[in-house]
Amino acid sequence: MEQLDGANDARGLTRGPYLRAGRLPSTSAWLVLYVAILVGPLLAAAGIQPQTDHPFLQEIAKGLALVGYTILAMQFVLAGRYKWLDRAFGLDLLFQFHRQMGVCAGVFLLAHPVLYAVGGGEELFKFEQPWEISLGRVALLVLCVLVVTSTARRALSIEFETWRGVHNGLALSVLGLGFGHSVAAGGDLGTWPMRALWTGVLGVAVFSYLRLKLMHPRLARNAFEVVKVQQETHDVCTLELRPLGDGGGMQNLPGQFCFLTLHRDKGPVEEHPFTISSSADDSGRMAVTIKASGDFTSTIPETAVGDRAIVSGPYGRFSYVLHPNEDKLVFIVGGVGLTPALSMLRHMRAIKADVTVLLLYGNREERDIIAREELAGLVAAGSCPVLEVVHILSGADESWTGSRGWIDGPLIQRHAEAYLGEAPFYLCGPPVMLTSVTKALGGLGVPPSRIRFERFAL
């Protein structure tokens, strides 16, 4: 993992706690720590009560319950937007891991009663049960709803804000119900050391949740005011913000993103992630460029100068400054996916970076191209950075004389053949595009270590 200190020297960035971060533990070290936390209660229970009179399958069932519940509690940490975890992995990777471990927790906890019953606890199948067993049943029912709504949100056509509220409520319910069931029914939790440890597991989850939910009122330094609303294209709008108070504004790397909450006279008050499209060389102002693609984003043009905003961030590792030894880069972007590339290009221009960049920029129609004149100006400048832009339109009319179609393997090879052997490829666009371009680059011999992207669809 390349360290930020070297990136600071090479790319002219020295501000902010993110940039001043020292050496971070390796990915392997983080994974070892995570696994140790998951199995910690299980090992503690085995150490405190090494002898058991339960059948083998029931011991397995209890072990799965201990580990599954700990995974569930750690989900709140993974989703807690801790900066130290973001610096190590980026929120994109953390959220993907969060989803995968949520399914894992569901499998473990659902297997718990099945194995316990098969191992000699047939009474669990009876309708009438003690209250603590009924509590566990309710917890499993809520867990099933949680897993289904999490893995099939888009198939169920659930709006993101609605889903997030339901998801949080269900997760907290499972956490509370599961804790009550385990303490009342779990023999392994009968001793005070195990009760204390188990309460600590619950406490970490509750702390992470409250920390995130109560974060905004304490972030006066991340309070902003809208100073400019600029229509970029027919469906893309840029909001320029300036910090309020003495907080100093956002200190970000070019290419990072933030969570933005607008407080307006009109429009909903919702929190959404957006890339910071402005250069990172000046914390006095920041900009986010947003495409109208849903109920909330379609209201962005209604934002007025003087409206207030809360910004949480910055987050992500999608930035060229984290790789200071690379001087030839390829950006492959689609639509509003241009924004992190635009932020990096603006930063390169501001610090006069000695780099060469090829930008393959896909859109449907000519009117969809964002910052077309600015990109043309960077190309015309001829240096710092040296930039080549290739516009590709999938639905161009007869007047278009540029490239047509989709960004696929042949097109990449035609325009980027000189970069295939050594340059990193930065991708940003719709999920379908990321999948197809990643596959195309693999077919052209580009290893995964040189393909960089972040999936911003939560």
XYZ file of C-alpha atoms in Angstrom:
458
model
C 0.000 0.000 0.000
C 1.486 3.336 -1.026
C 1.690 5.849 1.781
C 0.142 9.295 1.817
C 3.276 11.083 2.970
C 5.033 10.345 -0.334
C 1.944 11.380 -2.245
C 1.890 14.694 -0.397
C 5.427 15.548 -1.459
C 4.930 14.502 -5.087
C 1.521 16.064 -5.658
C 1.802 19.254 -3.605
C -0.752 18.338 -0.930
C 0.132 18.937 2.712
C -3.119 19.943 4.385
C -5.559 18.011 6.486
C -5.592 14.995 8.792
C -6.246 12.642 5.865
C -3.084 13.839 4.140
C -0.989 13.831 7.292
C -1.811 10.194 8.023
C 1.181 8.068 8.837
C 1.875 4.497 7.909
C -1.267 2.389 7.878
C -1.508 -1.302 8.799
C -1.498 -3.695 5.855
C -4.682 -5.213 4.490
C -3.661 -8.576 5.957
C -3.244 -7.027 9.401
C -6.726 -5.498 9.246
C -8.262 -8.821 8.183
C -6.482 -10.692 10.968
C -7.799 -8.158 13.478
C -11.324 -8.445 12.074
C -11.319 -12.256 12.272
C -9.886 -12.099 15.798
C -12.770 -9.846 16.867
C -15.340 -12.192 15.312
C -14.040 -15.321 17.038
C -13.082 -13.525 20.261
C -16.360 -14.224 22.132
C -16.320 -17.842 20.932
C -12.765 -18.406 22.181
C -13.539 -16.605 25.437
C -16.572 -18.816 26.044
C -14.526 -21.957 25.337
C -11.804 -20.772 27.714
C -14.177 -19.932 30.561
C -16.274 -23.108 30.202
C -14.083 -25.730 28.488
C -16.359 -28.619 29.519
C -19.821 -29.090 28.013
C -22.642 -31.610 28.234
C -24.276 -30.514 24.954
C -24.142 -32.630 21.765
C -21.587 -31.656 19.126
C -24.141 -30.124 16.717
C -25.565 -27.965 19.465
C -22.077 -26.691 20.306
C -21.613 -25.814 16.630
C -25.003 -24.062 16.678
C -24.038 -21.970 19.716
C -20.704 -21.110 18.133
C -22.409 -19.944 14.948
C -24.724 -17.762 17.010
C -21.830 -16.119 18.855
C -19.903 -15.424 15.661
C -22.994 -14.412 13.670
C -24.105 -11.904 16.283
C -20.592 -10.444 16.487
C -20.574 -10.050 12.690
C -23.912 -8.237 12.972
C -22.502 -5.876 15.607
C -19.403 -5.199 13.508
C -21.639 -4.228 10.587
C -22.301 -0.967 12.410
C -18.550 -0.331 12.569
C -18.057 -1.088 8.861
C -20.868 1.337 7.996
C -19.741 3.938 10.538
C -17.642 6.029 8.092
C -14.582 5.882 10.319
C -11.802 7.859 8.646
C -9.107 5.369 9.704
C -10.944 2.571 7.904
C -11.616 4.763 4.880
C -7.905 5.615 4.618
C -7.055 1.922 4.591
C -9.711 0.627 2.190
C -12.052 3.370 0.947
C -15.764 3.403 1.766
C -16.597 1.720 -1.532
C -14.729 -1.457 -0.585
C -15.974 -1.284 3.010
C -19.604 -1.077 1.881
C -19.143 -4.025 -0.475
C -17.592 -6.035 2.364
C -20.430 -4.883 4.628
C -23.012 -6.352 2.247
C -21.174 -9.651 1.930
C -20.715 -10.038 5.687
C -24.371 -9.196 6.245
C -25.324 -12.246 4.191
C -22.759 -14.283 6.123
C -24.247 -13.178 9.453
C -27.712 -14.115 8.196
C -26.581 -17.605 7.210
C -24.853 -18.194 10.560
C -27.795 -16.977 12.637
C -30.400 -18.868 10.603
C -28.332 -22.046 10.866
C -28.180 -21.668 14.657
C -31.723 -22.941 15.527
C -31.686 -25.562 12.767
C -28.492 -27.226 13.983
C -29.560 -26.886 17.605
C -32.844 -28.704 16.855
C -31.191 -31.397 14.733
C -28.654 -31.929 17.501
C -31.321 -32.924 20.005
C -33.430 -29.847 20.593
C -36.578 -30.989 18.802
C -38.646 -29.021 21.312
C -37.696 -25.895 19.370
C -40.229 -26.922 16.712
C -43.107 -26.694 19.198
C -45.315 -23.631 18.900
C -45.391 -22.764 22.579
C -41.993 -21.747 23.885
C -40.484 -19.803 26.800
C -40.323 -16.051 26.210
C -36.582 -16.068 25.518
C -36.999 -18.625 22.725
C -39.918 -16.656 21.268
C -37.684 -13.579 21.356
C -35.116 -15.457 19.280
C -37.780 -16.467 16.775
C -38.875 -12.864 16.325
C -35.231 -11.850 15.880
C -34.795 -14.436 13.116
C -37.971 -13.293 11.380
C -36.773 -9.690 11.404
C -33.350 -10.878 10.221
C -34.924 -12.589 7.205
C -36.713 -9.370 6.239
C -33.438 -7.475 6.709
C -31.466 -9.809 4.437
C -34.139 -9.862 1.709
C -34.603 -6.086 1.604
C -30.834 -5.537 1.630
C -29.963 -7.936 -1.177
C -32.983 -7.185 -3.367
C -33.558 -3.456 -2.806
C -33.425 -2.549 -6.493
C -35.510 -5.545 -7.540
C -38.127 -4.476 -4.994
C -37.950 -0.863 -6.295
C -37.375 0.575 -2.822
C -36.146 4.183 -2.814
C -32.751 4.615 -1.195
C -33.877 6.935 1.624
C -36.841 4.686 2.462
C -34.642 1.613 2.372
C -31.963 3.178 4.573
C -34.483 4.058 7.281
C -36.041 0.594 7.175
C -32.622 -1.067 7.055
C -31.374 0.789 10.132
C -34.550 0.042 12.054
C -34.451 -3.659 11.205
C -30.744 -3.970 12.008
C -31.177 -2.303 15.404
C -34.178 -4.537 16.117
C -32.226 -7.703 15.358
C -29.354 -6.420 17.478
C -31.596 -5.745 20.492
C -33.749 -8.847 20.159
C -30.717 -11.036 19.619
C -28.982 -9.614 22.671
C -32.011 -10.250 24.872
C -32.403 -13.792 23.559
C -28.729 -14.687 23.916
C -28.390 -13.351 27.470
C -31.576 -15.059 28.655
C -31.154 -18.384 26.832
C -27.410 -18.744 26.272
C -25.631 -20.825 28.859
C -22.260 -19.635 27.546
C -23.145 -16.101 28.653
C -23.952 -17.051 32.241
C -20.665 -15.863 33.781
C -19.983 -12.183 34.472
C -16.860 -12.016 32.226
C -18.897 -13.246 29.249
C -21.781 -10.926 30.113
C -19.358 -8.004 30.214
C -17.760 -9.008 26.911
C -21.139 -9.501 25.266
C -22.376 -6.141 26.509
C -19.198 -4.619 25.078
C -19.989 -6.117 21.655
C -23.443 -4.533 21.787
C -21.973 -1.265 23.060
C -19.549 -0.956 20.133
C -22.411 -1.358 17.667
C -24.659 1.143 19.449
C -21.800 3.644 19.774
C -20.998 3.413 16.046
C -24.643 3.948 15.137
C -25.153 6.920 17.463
C -21.833 8.440 16.430
C -22.922 8.436 12.788
C -26.471 9.644 13.419
C -25.414 12.394 15.821
C -22.425 13.428 13.717
C -24.030 16.259 11.754
C -25.068 18.499 14.664
C -21.457 18.404 15.874
C -19.907 19.167 12.493
C -20.256 22.939 12.442
C -16.877 23.042 10.714
C -18.479 21.186 7.798
C -21.391 23.603 7.475
C -21.512 25.235 4.048
C -23.511 27.814 2.139
C -24.472 27.590 -1.528
C -22.865 30.486 -3.402
C -23.484 29.433 -7.018
C -25.856 27.165 -8.923
C -24.684 26.431 -12.472
C -26.507 24.364 -15.065
C -23.828 22.314 -16.854
C -26.041 20.391 -19.282
C -29.765 19.780 -19.680
C -29.742 17.367 -16.716
C -26.501 18.113 -14.823
C -26.065 20.907 -12.300
C -23.083 22.112 -10.234
C -23.420 23.522 -6.747
C -20.554 25.682 -5.524
C -20.276 25.886 -1.743
C -18.258 27.939 0.692
C -17.634 26.984 4.339
C -19.368 28.800 7.168
C -17.607 29.722 10.384
C -13.945 29.084 11.116
C -13.810 25.422 10.143
C -11.634 25.928 7.066
C -13.835 23.906 4.741
C -13.207 20.544 3.165
C -9.646 19.272 2.928
C -9.857 16.524 0.357
C -7.848 14.655 -2.213
C -8.813 15.194 -5.866
C -11.260 12.437 -6.816
C -12.724 11.888 -3.345
C -16.431 12.143 -2.537
C -18.573 13.449 0.301
C -22.057 13.012 1.759
C -24.130 16.138 1.158
C -27.270 17.187 3.028
C -29.042 20.277 1.670
C -31.255 22.385 3.921
C -33.527 24.361 1.585
C -36.871 26.082 1.697
C -37.928 23.730 -1.086
C -36.996 20.096 -1.623
C -36.393 17.158 0.701
C -33.703 17.094 3.395
C -31.783 13.950 2.496
C -28.165 12.846 2.637
C -26.570 11.570 -0.571
C -23.000 10.829 -1.735
C -21.506 13.017 -4.478
C -18.020 13.388 -5.907
C -16.233 16.643 -5.109
C -15.707 17.987 -8.628
C -13.613 21.023 -7.704
C -9.835 21.006 -7.423
C -8.393 20.038 -4.043
C -5.791 22.819 -3.957
C -8.099 25.377 -2.319
C -10.250 24.497 0.690
C -12.014 27.871 0.563
C -14.575 26.610 -1.951
C -15.832 23.233 -3.074
C -18.193 22.071 -5.797
C -20.317 19.018 -6.458
C -21.671 18.215 -9.907
C -24.943 16.269 -9.849
C -27.026 14.570 -12.519
C -30.820 14.485 -12.238
C -31.378 10.737 -11.937
C -33.970 10.426 -9.164
C -36.505 12.221 -7.011
C -33.897 14.056 -4.937
C -31.336 14.844 -7.635
C -34.053 16.207 -9.931
C -34.612 18.992 -7.362
C -30.981 20.204 -7.413
C -31.643 23.026 -9.935
C -34.204 24.401 -7.464
C -31.417 25.026 -4.957
C -30.957 28.727 -4.277
C -27.906 30.799 -3.450
C -27.803 31.133 0.327
C -29.186 27.666 1.050
C -27.273 25.807 3.746
C -25.615 22.401 3.506
C -23.876 19.914 5.780
C -20.977 18.040 4.221
C -19.554 14.832 5.687
C -16.227 13.675 4.334
C -14.035 13.438 2.430
C -14.020 9.714 1.679
C -12.499 7.316 -0.827
C -9.148 6.322 -2.320
C -9.958 7.095 -5.955
C -7.184 9.656 -6.402
C -4.043 9.863 -8.480
C -2.140 11.564 -5.630
C -2.039 8.243 -3.768
C 0.225 6.924 -6.533
C 2.912 9.614 -6.862
C 5.263 7.646 -9.126
C 2.797 7.352 -12.006
C 3.072 9.939 -14.787
C 0.927 8.338 -17.517
C -2.764 7.838 -16.700
C -5.923 6.772 -18.517
C -9.349 7.945 -17.385
C -12.322 6.007 -18.779
C -15.569 7.630 -17.700
C -19.215 7.767 -18.662
C -21.678 10.623 -18.184
C -21.488 12.313 -14.794
C -18.728 9.823 -13.968
C -16.473 12.539 -15.367
C -16.567 14.366 -11.998
C -13.676 12.606 -10.185
C -11.560 12.786 -13.344
C -12.424 16.464 -13.671
C -11.393 17.071 -10.068
C -8.054 15.366 -10.687
C -7.467 17.251 -13.948
C -8.241 20.558 -12.257
C -5.791 19.721 -9.506
C -3.127 18.739 -12.048
C -3.601 22.105 -13.734
C -3.424 23.975 -10.409
C -0.130 22.383 -9.324
C 1.245 22.153 -12.892
C 1.660 18.401 -12.656
C 4.083 16.832 -15.128
C 1.747 14.017 -16.194
C 0.193 12.716 -19.399
C -3.491 11.797 -19.363
C -5.741 10.095 -21.896
C -9.442 10.679 -21.233
C -11.969 8.385 -22.925
C -15.302 10.046 -22.213
C -18.544 8.305 -23.143
C -21.995 9.883 -23.392
C -25.232 9.205 -25.172
C -25.641 12.508 -27.011
C -23.499 15.565 -27.675
C -25.639 17.663 -25.320
C -24.694 15.331 -22.432
C -21.001 16.290 -22.484
C -19.993 18.028 -19.247
C -17.282 20.731 -19.112
C -16.606 20.398 -22.830
C -15.000 23.836 -23.219
C -12.896 23.403 -20.083
C -11.573 20.074 -21.334
C -10.806 21.623 -24.715
C -8.877 24.386 -22.938
C -6.790 21.850 -21.025
C -6.007 20.062 -24.292
C -5.056 23.337 -25.981
C -2.710 24.275 -23.111
C -0.503 21.385 -24.173
C 1.239 20.716 -20.844
C 0.820 20.295 -17.087
C -1.037 18.066 -17.702
C -0.610 16.858 -21.260
C -4.181 15.834 -22.039
C -5.839 13.986 -24.898
C -9.631 13.727 -24.879
C -11.631 11.250 -26.946
C -15.402 11.774 -26.907
C -17.482 8.670 -27.641
C -21.232 8.951 -28.238
C -23.572 5.965 -28.284
C -26.573 7.849 -29.695
C -25.004 10.542 -31.870
C -26.878 12.076 -34.772
C -25.557 12.404 -38.334
C -23.680 15.633 -37.603
C -21.311 13.986 -35.108
C -17.853 13.380 -36.595
C -16.202 11.805 -33.550
C -16.149 8.243 -32.207
C -19.433 6.361 -31.972
C -20.687 3.372 -30.056
C -19.625 2.041 -26.680
C -16.309 1.997 -24.843
C -15.268 -1.585 -25.506
C -12.073 -3.550 -26.023
C -11.409 -2.580 -29.675
C -12.019 1.105 -28.953
C -9.708 1.053 -25.926
C -7.008 -0.732 -27.891
C -7.347 1.739 -30.764
C -6.932 4.826 -28.608
C -4.929 3.571 -25.609
C -2.594 0.965 -27.085
C 0.479 2.937 -25.959
C -0.811 2.902 -22.359
C -1.761 -0.761 -22.015
C 1.660 -1.936 -20.885
C 2.191 0.312 -17.854
C -0.446 2.972 -17.210
C -3.169 2.764 -14.541
C -6.776 2.942 -15.725
C -9.231 4.984 -13.639
C -12.863 4.046 -14.306
C -16.014 5.874 -13.247
C -19.486 5.456 -14.642
C -22.645 3.333 -14.449
C -22.219 -0.171 -12.930
C -22.819 -1.857 -16.285
C -20.058 0.204 -17.849
C -17.623 -0.562 -15.027
C -18.237 -4.273 -15.430
C -17.841 -4.299 -19.216
C -14.782 -2.024 -19.290
C -13.060 -3.981 -16.506
C -13.629 -7.181 -18.497
C -12.373 -5.511 -21.695
C -9.194 -4.281 -19.987
C -8.559 -7.763 -18.615
C -8.859 -9.131 -22.121
C -6.254 -6.595 -23.255
C -3.802 -7.807 -20.621
C -4.233 -5.035 -18.052
C -3.877 -6.597 -14.560
C -6.416 -5.802 -11.802
C -3.721 -3.886 -9.885
C -3.802 -1.201 -12.620
C -7.607 -0.965 -12.834
C -9.043 1.468 -10.284
C -12.654 2.358 -9.642
C -15.158 3.055 -6.898
C -18.798 2.060 -7.085
C -20.782 5.030 -5.843
C -24.182 3.336 -6.120
C -24.997 2.449 -2.485
